[in-house]
Coordinates of N, CA and C in Angstrom, one line a residue:
M55 N 15.4 -34.7 61.4 CA 15.8 -33.4 62.0 C 17.2 -33.6 62.6
K56 N 18.1 -32.8 62.2 CA 19.5 -32.9 62.6 C 19.7 -32.4 64.1
R57 N 20.3 -33.2 64.9 CA 20.6 -32.8 66.3 C 22.1 -32.5 66.3
L58 N 22.5 -31.6 67.2 CA 23.9 -31.2 67.3 C 24.6 -32.1 68.4
S59 N 25.9 -32.3 68.2 CA 26.7 -32.9 69.3 C 26.7 -32.0 70.5
A60 N 27.1 -32.5 71.7 CA 27.1 -31.7 72.9 C 28.0 -30.5 72.7
S61 N 29.2 -30.7 72.2 CA 30.2 -29.7 72.1 C 29.8 -28.6 71.1
R62 N 29.2 -29.0 69.9 CA 28.8 -28.1 68.9 C 27.6 -27.3 69.4
S63 N 26.7 -27.9 70.2 CA 25.5 -27.2 70.7 C 25.9 -26.2 71.7
A64 N 27.0 -26.4 72.5 CA 27.4 -25.4 73.4 C 28.0 -24.2 72.7
V65 N 28.7 -24.4 71.6 CA 29.3 -23.3 70.9 C 28.1 -22.5 70.2
L66 N 27.2 -23.2 69.6 CA 26.0 -22.6 69.0 C 25.3 -21.7 70.0
L67 N 25.0 -22.3 71.1 CA 24.2 -21.6 72.1 C 24.9 -20.4 72.6
A68 N 26.2 -20.5 72.8 CA 27.0 -19.3 73.3 C 26.9 -18.2 72.3
S69 N 27.0 -18.5 71.0 CA 26.9 -17.5 70.0 C 25.6 -16.9 69.9
L70 N 24.5 -17.7 70.0 CA 23.2 -17.2 70.0 C 22.9 -16.2 71.1
V71 N 23.3 -16.6 72.3 CA 23.0 -15.8 73.5 C 23.8 -14.5 73.4
L72 N 25.0 -14.6 73.0 CA 25.9 -13.4 73.0 C 25.4 -12.4 71.9
A73 N 24.8 -13.0 70.8 CA 24.2 -12.1 69.8 C 23.1 -11.2 70.3
A74 N 22.4 -11.7 71.3 CA 21.2 -11.0 71.8 C 21.4 -10.4 73.2
T75 N 22.7 -10.4 73.6 CA 23.0 -9.9 75.0 C 23.9 -8.7 74.9
P76 N 23.6 -7.7 75.6 CA 24.5 -6.5 75.7 C 25.9 -7.0 76.2
P77 N 27.0 -6.3 75.6 CA 28.3 -6.8 76.0 C 28.6 -6.8 77.5
A78 N 28.0 -5.9 78.2 CA 28.3 -5.8 79.6 C 27.9 -7.1 80.4
I79 N 27.0 -7.9 79.8 CA 26.5 -9.1 80.6 C 26.8 -10.3 79.8
A80 N 27.7 -10.2 78.7 CA 28.0 -11.4 77.9 C 28.7 -12.4 78.8
Q81 N 28.4 -13.7 78.6 CA 29.0 -14.8 79.4 C 29.9 -15.7 78.5
D82 N 30.9 -16.3 79.1 CA 31.7 -17.2 78.4 C 31.0 -18.6 78.3
K83 N 30.2 -18.9 79.3 CA 29.6 -20.2 79.3 C 28.1 -20.0 79.3
V84 N 27.4 -20.7 78.4 CA 25.9 -20.6 78.4 C 25.3 -22.0 78.6
E85 N 24.4 -22.0 79.5 CA 23.7 -23.3 79.8 C 22.3 -23.2 79.2
M86 N 21.7 -24.4 79.0 CA 20.4 -24.5 78.3 C 19.4 -25.0 79.4
N87 N 18.2 -24.4 79.4 CA 17.1 -24.9 80.2 C 16.1 -25.7 79.3
V88 N 15.7 -26.8 79.8 CA 14.7 -27.6 79.0 C 13.5 -27.8 79.9
L89 N 12.3 -27.2 79.5 CA 11.1 -27.4 80.2 C 10.1 -28.3 79.4
Q90 N 9.7 -29.4 80.0 CA 8.8 -30.3 79.3 C 7.5 -30.4 80.1
G91 N 6.4 -30.2 79.4 CA 5.1 -30.3 80.0 C 4.8 -31.7 80.4
A92 N 4.5 -31.9 81.6 CA 4.3 -33.3 82.1 C 2.9 -33.8 82.0
L93 N 1.9 -32.9 81.8 CA 0.5 -33.3 81.8 C 0.2 -33.9 80.4
P94 N -0.4 -35.1 80.4 CA -0.7 -35.7 79.1 C -1.6 -34.9 78.2
E95 N -2.5 -34.1 78.8 CA -3.4 -33.3 78.0 C -2.8 -32.0 77.5
R96 N -1.5 -31.7 77.9 CA -0.9 -30.5 77.5 C 0.6 -30.7 77.3
P97 N 1.0 -31.6 76.4 CA 2.5 -31.8 76.3 C 3.1 -30.7 75.5
F98 N 4.4 -30.4 75.8 CA 5.2 -29.5 75.0 C 6.6 -29.6 75.6
T99 N 7.6 -29.0 74.8 CA 8.9 -28.9 75.2 C 9.4 -27.5 74.8
V100 N 10.0 -26.7 75.7 CA 10.6 -25.5 75.4 C 12.1 -25.5 75.8
I101 N 13.0 -25.2 74.9 CA 14.4 -25.2 75.2 C 14.9 -23.8 75.0
Y102 N 15.6 -23.2 76.0 CA 16.0 -21.8 75.9 C 17.2 -21.5 76.7
P103 N 18.0 -20.5 76.3 CA 19.3 -20.2 77.0 C 18.9 -19.6 78.4
N104 N 19.8 -19.9 79.3 CA 19.5 -19.5 80.7 C 19.6 -18.0 81.0
I105 N 20.0 -17.2 80.0 CA 20.0 -15.8 80.2 C 18.6 -15.3 80.3
L106 N 17.6 -16.0 79.7 CA 16.2 -15.6 79.7 C 15.6 -16.0 81.1
E107 N 14.7 -15.1 81.6 CA 14.1 -15.3 82.8 C 12.6 -15.7 82.6
V108 N 12.1 -16.6 83.5 CA 10.7 -17.1 83.4 C 9.9 -16.2 84.2
V109 N 8.8 -15.7 83.6 CA 7.8 -14.8 84.4 C 6.4 -15.4 84.1
D110 N 5.5 -15.0 85.0 CA 4.1 -15.5 84.9 C 3.3 -14.4 84.2
D111 N 2.7 -14.6 83.1 CA 1.8 -13.6 82.4 C 0.4 -13.7 82.8
G112 N 0.0 -14.7 83.7 CA -1.3 -14.8 84.2 C -2.4 -15.4 83.2
S113 N -1.9 -15.9 82.1 CA -2.8 -16.5 81.1 C -2.9 -18.0 81.2
D114 N -4.1 -18.6 81.2 CA -4.2 -20.1 81.2 C -3.6 -20.7 79.9
V115 N -3.6 -19.9 78.8 CA -3.1 -20.5 77.5 C -1.6 -20.5 77.5
T116 N -1.0 -19.5 78.1 CA 0.5 -19.4 78.1 C 1.1 -20.5 79.1
V117 N 2.0 -21.3 78.5 CA 2.6 -22.3 79.3 C 4.0 -21.8 79.8
L118 N 4.5 -20.8 79.1 CA 5.8 -20.3 79.5 C 6.0 -18.9 78.9
T119 N 6.4 -17.9 79.7 CA 6.8 -16.6 79.2 C 8.3 -16.4 79.6
L120 N 9.1 -16.0 78.6 CA 10.5 -15.8 78.8 C 10.8 -14.3 78.6
R121 N 11.6 -13.7 79.4 CA 12.0 -12.3 79.2 C 13.5 -12.1 79.3
H122 N 14.1 -11.3 78.5 CA 15.5 -10.9 78.6 C 15.7 -9.9 79.8
P123 N 16.6 -10.1 80.7 CA 16.7 -9.2 81.8 C 17.2 -7.8 81.5
D124 N 17.9 -7.6 80.3 CA 18.5 -6.4 80.0 C 18.1 -5.8 78.6
A125 N 17.1 -6.4 78.1 CA 16.6 -5.9 76.7 C 15.1 -6.1 76.7
V126 N 14.5 -5.4 75.7 CA 13.1 -5.6 75.5 C 12.9 -6.8 74.6
M127 N 12.7 -8.0 75.2 CA 12.6 -9.2 74.4 C 11.7 -10.2 75.3
Q128 N 10.6 -10.6 74.7 CA 9.7 -11.6 75.4 C 9.3 -12.6 74.4
C129 N 9.3 -13.9 74.9 CA 8.8 -15.0 74.1 C 7.8 -15.8 74.9
D130 N 6.6 -16.1 74.3 CA 5.6 -16.8 74.9 C 5.3 -18.1 74.2
A131 N 5.2 -19.2 75.0 CA 4.8 -20.5 74.4 C 3.3 -20.7 74.8
L132 N 2.5 -21.0 73.8 CA 1.1 -21.1 74.1 C 0.5 -22.4 73.6
V133 N -0.4 -22.9 74.4 CA -1.1 -24.2 74.1 C -2.6 -24.0 74.4
Q134 N -3.4 -24.4 73.4 CA -4.8 -24.2 73.6 C -5.6 -25.3 72.9
D135 N -6.7 -25.8 73.5 CA -7.5 -26.8 72.8 C -8.3 -26.3 71.7
G136 N -8.8 -27.2 70.9 CA -9.8 -26.8 69.8 C -9.2 -26.7 68.4
A137 N -8.1 -27.2 68.2 CA -7.5 -27.2 66.8 C -8.2 -28.2 65.9
G138 N -8.4 -27.9 64.7 CA -9.0 -28.7 63.7 C -8.1 -29.9 63.3
A139 N -8.6 -31.0 63.0 CA -7.8 -32.2 62.6 C -7.2 -32.1 61.2
D140 N -7.8 -31.2 60.4 CA -7.3 -31.1 59.0 C -6.3 -30.0 58.8
W141 N -5.8 -29.4 59.9 CA -4.9 -28.3 59.8 C -3.5 -28.8 59.3
S142 N -2.9 -28.0 58.4 CA -1.5 -28.2 58.0 C -0.8 -26.9 57.9
A143 N 0.5 -26.8 58.1 CA 1.2 -25.6 58.0 C 1.1 -25.0 56.5
E144 N 1.2 -25.9 55.6 CA 1.1 -25.5 54.2 C -0.2 -24.9 53.8
K145 N -1.3 -25.5 54.3 CA -2.7 -25.0 54.0 C -2.9 -23.7 54.8
A146 N -2.4 -23.6 56.0 CA -2.5 -22.4 56.8 C -1.8 -21.2 56.1
L147 N -0.6 -21.5 55.5 CA 0.1 -20.4 54.8 C -0.7 -19.9 53.6
E148 N -1.3 -20.9 52.9 CA -2.1 -20.5 51.7 C -3.3 -19.7 52.0
T149 N -3.9 -20.0 53.2 CA -5.1 -19.3 53.5 C -5.0 -18.3 54.7
L150 N -3.8 -17.8 54.9 CA -3.5 -16.9 56.0 C -4.3 -15.7 55.9
D151 N -5.1 -15.3 56.9 CA -6.0 -14.2 56.9 C -5.2 -13.0 57.5
V152 N -4.4 -12.3 56.7 CA -3.6 -11.2 57.1 C -4.4 -10.1 57.7
N153 N -5.5 -9.8 57.1 CA -6.4 -8.7 57.6 C -7.0 -9.0 59.0
G154 N -7.3 -10.3 59.2 CA -7.8 -10.7 60.5 C -6.7 -10.7 61.5
I155 N -5.5 -11.0 61.2 CA -4.3 -10.9 62.1 C -4.1 -9.4 62.5
V156 N -4.1 -8.5 61.5 CA -4.0 -7.1 61.8 C -5.1 -6.6 62.7
A157 N -6.3 -7.0 62.4 CA -7.4 -6.5 63.2 C -7.3 -7.0 64.7
T158 N -6.8 -8.2 64.9 CA -6.6 -8.7 66.2 C -5.5 -8.0 67.0
W159 N -4.4 -7.7 66.3 CA -3.3 -7.1 67.0 C -3.3 -5.6 67.2
A160 N -3.8 -4.9 66.1 CA -3.7 -3.5 66.1 C -4.2 -2.7 67.3
P161 N -5.3 -3.1 67.9 CA -5.8 -2.3 69.1 C -4.8 -2.2 70.2
D162 N -4.0 -3.2 70.4 CA -3.0 -3.1 71.5 C -1.6 -2.8 70.9
F163 N -1.4 -2.9 69.6 CA -0.1 -2.7 69.0 C -0.3 -1.7 67.8
P164 N -0.4 -0.4 68.1 CA -0.6 0.6 67.1 C 0.4 0.5 66.0
G165 N -0.1 0.7 64.7 CA 0.8 0.6 63.6 C 1.2 -0.8 63.2
F166 N 0.5 -1.8 63.7 CA 0.8 -3.2 63.5 C 0.6 -3.5 62.0
K167 N 1.6 -4.2 61.4 CA 1.5 -4.7 60.0 C 2.3 -6.0 59.9
V168 N 1.8 -6.9 59.1 CA 2.4 -8.1 58.8 C 3.5 -7.9 57.7
T169 N 4.7 -8.3 57.9 CA 5.8 -8.0 57.0 C 6.3 -9.2 56.3
G170 N 5.9 -10.4 56.7 CA 6.3 -11.6 56.0 C 5.5 -12.8 56.5
Q171 N 5.5 -13.9 55.7 CA 4.8 -15.1 56.0 C 5.5 -16.2 55.3
S172 N 5.7 -17.4 56.0 CA 6.4 -18.5 55.4 C 6.2 -19.7 56.3
L173 N 6.9 -20.8 55.8 CA 6.9 -22.0 56.6 C 8.2 -22.1 57.4
T174 N 8.1 -22.7 58.6 CA 9.3 -22.9 59.4 C 9.1 -24.3 60.0
R175 N 10.0 -24.6 61.0 CA 9.9 -25.9 61.6 C 10.0 -25.7 63.1
F176 N 9.1 -26.4 63.9 CA 9.4 -26.7 65.3 C 10.2 -28.0 65.3
Q177 N 10.7 -28.3 66.4 CA 11.4 -29.6 66.6 C 10.4 -30.8 66.2
S178 N 9.2 -30.6 66.5 CA 8.2 -31.6 66.3 C 7.6 -31.7 64.9
G179 N 7.9 -30.7 64.0 CA 7.3 -30.7 62.7 C 7.1 -29.4 62.1
P180 N 6.5 -29.3 60.9 CA 6.3 -28.0 60.2 C 5.4 -27.1 61.0
A181 N 5.6 -25.8 60.8 CA 4.9 -24.7 61.4 C 4.7 -23.6 60.5
L182 N 3.6 -22.9 60.6 CA 3.4 -21.6 59.9 C 4.1 -20.5 60.7
M183 N 4.7 -19.5 60.0 CA 5.3 -18.4 60.6 C 4.9 -17.1 59.9
F184 N 4.5 -16.1 60.7 CA 4.4 -14.8 60.2 C 5.2 -13.8 61.0
E185 N 5.7 -12.8 60.3 CA 6.5 -11.7 61.0 C 5.8 -10.4 60.9
A186 N 5.9 -9.6 61.8 CA 5.2 -8.3 61.9 C 6.0 -7.2 62.6
E187 N 5.5 -6.0 62.5 CA 6.1 -4.9 63.2 C 5.0 -4.0 63.7
S188 N 5.3 -3.3 64.8 CA 4.3 -2.3 65.3 C 5.1 -1.0 65.7
E189 N 4.4 0.1 65.6 CA 5.0 1.4 65.9 C 5.0 1.7 67.4
S190 N 4.1 1.0 68.1 CA 4.0 1.1 69.5 C 3.5 -0.2 70.1
S191 N 3.5 -0.3 71.4 CA 3.2 -1.6 72.0 C 3.0 -1.5 73.5
P192 N 2.4 -2.5 74.2 CA 2.3 -2.5 75.6 C 3.6 -2.5 76.3
L193 N 4.7 -2.9 75.6 CA 6.0 -2.9 76.2 C 6.7 -1.5 76.1
G194 N 6.0 -0.6 75.5 CA 6.5 0.8 75.5 C 7.4 1.2 74.3
V195 N 7.7 0.3 73.4 CA 8.6 0.5 72.3 C 8.1 -0.1 71.0
P196 N 8.5 0.4 69.8 CA 8.2 -0.3 68.6 C 8.8 -1.7 68.6
L197 N 8.0 -2.7 68.0 CA 8.4 -4.1 68.1 C 8.5 -4.7 66.8
K198 N 9.4 -5.8 66.8 CA 9.4 -6.8 65.7 C 8.7 -8.0 66.4
I199 N 7.8 -8.6 65.7 CA 7.1 -9.8 66.2 C 7.3 -11.0 65.3
V200 N 7.7 -12.1 65.9 CA 7.8 -13.4 65.1 C 6.9 -14.4 65.8
H201 N 5.9 -14.9 65.0 CA 4.9 -15.8 65.5 C 4.9 -17.1 64.7
A202 N 5.1 -18.2 65.3 CA 5.1 -19.5 64.7 C 4.0 -20.4 65.3
E203 N 3.3 -21.2 64.5 CA 2.2 -22.0 65.1 C 2.1 -23.3 64.4
A204 N 1.5 -24.3 65.1 CA 1.2 -25.6 64.6 C 0.1 -26.2 65.4
T205 N -0.4 -27.4 65.0 CA -1.4 -28.1 65.8 C -0.9 -29.5 66.0
D206 N -1.4 -30.1 67.0 CA -1.0 -31.5 67.3 C -2.0 -32.1 68.4
G207 N -2.6 -33.2 68.1 CA -3.5 -33.9 69.1 C -4.7 -33.0 69.4
G208 N -5.2 -32.3 68.5 CA -6.4 -31.4 68.7 C -6.1 -30.1 69.5
R209 N -4.8 -29.8 69.6 CA -4.4 -28.6 70.3 C -3.7 -27.7 69.4
F210 N -3.8 -26.4 69.7 CA -3.1 -25.3 68.9 C -1.9 -24.9 69.7
Y211 N -0.8 -24.9 69.1 CA 0.5 -24.5 69.7 C 1.0 -23.2 69.0
A212 N 1.6 -22.3 69.8 CA 2.3 -21.2 69.2 C 3.5 -20.8 70.0
L213 N 4.5 -20.3 69.3 CA 5.6 -19.7 69.9 C 5.7 -18.3 69.4
E214 N 5.7 -17.3 70.2 CA 5.6 -15.9 69.8 C 6.7 -15.0 70.5
C215 N 7.5 -14.4 69.7 CA 8.5 -13.5 70.3 C 8.4 -12.1 69.9
L216 N 8.5 -11.2 70.9 CA 8.4 -9.8 70.7 C 9.7 -9.1 71.1
V217 N 10.3 -8.4 70.2 CA 11.6 -7.8 70.4 C 11.6 -6.3 70.0
E218 N 12.3 -5.5 70.8 CA 12.4 -4.1 70.4 C 13.0 -4.0 69.0
R219 N 12.4 -3.2 68.1 CA 12.7 -3.3 66.7 C 14.1 -3.0 66.4
G220 N 14.7 -2.1 67.2 CA 16.1 -1.7 66.9 C 17.1 -2.8 67.3
A221 N 16.7 -3.8 68.1 CA 17.5 -4.9 68.5 C 17.1 -6.2 67.8
A222 N 16.2 -6.2 66.9 CA 15.6 -7.4 66.3 C 16.6 -8.2 65.5
N223 N 17.5 -7.6 64.8 CA 18.5 -8.3 64.0 C 19.5 -9.1 64.9
D224 N 19.9 -8.4 66.0 CA 20.8 -9.1 67.0 C 20.1 -10.2 67.7
A225 N 18.8 -10.0 68.0 CA 18.1 -11.1 68.8 C 17.6 -12.2 67.9
R226 N 17.6 -12.1 66.6 CA 17.0 -13.1 65.7 C 17.6 -14.5 65.8
P227 N 18.9 -14.6 66.0 CA 19.5 -16.0 66.2 C 18.9 -16.7 67.4
M228 N 18.7 -16.0 68.5 CA 18.1 -16.6 69.7 C 16.6 -16.9 69.4
V229 N 15.9 -16.0 68.8 CA 14.5 -16.3 68.5 C 14.4 -17.5 67.6
D230 N 15.2 -17.6 66.5 CA 15.2 -18.8 65.6 C 15.5 -20.1 66.4
F231 N 16.4 -20.0 67.3 CA 16.8 -21.2 68.1 C 15.6 -21.7 68.9
I232 N 15.0 -20.7 69.6 CA 13.8 -21.1 70.5 C 12.7 -21.7 69.6
I233 N 12.4 -21.2 68.5 CA 11.4 -21.7 67.6 C 11.8 -23.1 67.1
A234 N 13.0 -23.2 66.6 CA 13.4 -24.5 66.1 C 13.4 -25.7 67.1
N235 N 13.6 -25.3 68.4 CA 13.7 -26.3 69.4 C 12.4 -26.5 70.2
F236 N 11.3 -25.7 69.8 CA 10.0 -25.9 70.4 C 9.3 -27.2 69.9
S237 N 8.7 -27.9 70.8 CA 8.0 -29.1 70.4 C 6.6 -29.2 70.9
T238 N 5.7 -29.8 70.2 CA 4.4 -30.0 70.6 C 4.3 -31.3 71.4
R239 N 5.4 -31.9 71.7 CA 5.4 -33.1 72.5 C 6.3 -32.9 73.7
S240 N 6.3 -33.8 74.7 CA 7.0 -33.6 75.9 C 8.3 -34.3 75.9
D241 N 8.8 -34.9 74.8 CA 10.0 -35.6 74.7 C 11.1 -34.9 73.9
G242 N 10.9 -33.6 73.7 CA 11.9 -32.9 72.9 C 13.3 -32.9 73.6
T243 N 14.4 -32.9 72.8 CA 15.7 -32.9 73.4 C 16.6 -31.9 72.7
C244 N 17.6 -31.4 73.3 CA 18.5 -30.4 72.8 C 19.6 -31.1 71.9
C245 N 19.9 -30.6 70.8 CA 19.4 -29.3 70.2 C 19.3 -29.4 68.7
V246 N 18.4 -28.7 68.1 CA 18.3 -28.6 66.7 C 18.9 -27.3 66.2
D247 N 19.7 -27.4 65.2 CA 20.4 -26.2 64.6 C 19.4 -25.5 63.6
P248 N 19.0 -24.3 63.9 CA 18.0 -23.7 63.0 C 18.6 -23.3 61.7
A249 N 19.9 -23.3 61.6 CA 20.6 -22.9 60.3 C 20.7 -24.1 59.4
D250 N 20.4 -25.3 59.9 CA 20.6 -26.5 59.0 C 19.3 -26.6 58.1
P251 N 19.5 -26.6 56.8 CA 18.3 -26.6 55.9 C 17.6 -27.9 56.0
R252 N 18.2 -29.0 56.5 CA 17.5 -30.3 56.6 C 16.6 -30.3 57.8
G253 N 16.7 -29.4 58.7 CA 15.9 -29.3 59.9 C 16.2 -30.4 60.9

């Protein structure tokens, strides 16, 4: 997995943040926050631009919730026990239960539909990804949803980002960066370039 030099990572991060930040709050310098789960039974690494704020969503499964202060954008990192040992991203993609996903999301996200499914990569390895849209949501606006998941050490990991549908294209570079730099281990380091096909 290709890592960026310090100078190139700073340039990349600046462009990612500015792409998802209204011009009135654009910054010349962008810093990166790295959160590593210290508990051996719940390791993870989340790397994210400092424009995003950490909030508590009150869930035991959520290890981190990030929100943009001036846009409807929220990303949740989730860790839960009970993952099967034979799970793989490739197998999960082949057997993805789209109807089950819709049934789970639709009660809280009216008009929910899956719009794409593919393989992606966390910093720690392959992940399943599905993309979706909803006509309404608990956040009060139509949303674009990007969900990526993997398993490791008997645990289920997911990184899930919800973005106002009208701003989804502008926010996508930041979402892709957070996904590419998410790790199921606590030793993740900055930074992976999500645009690099070698991962």
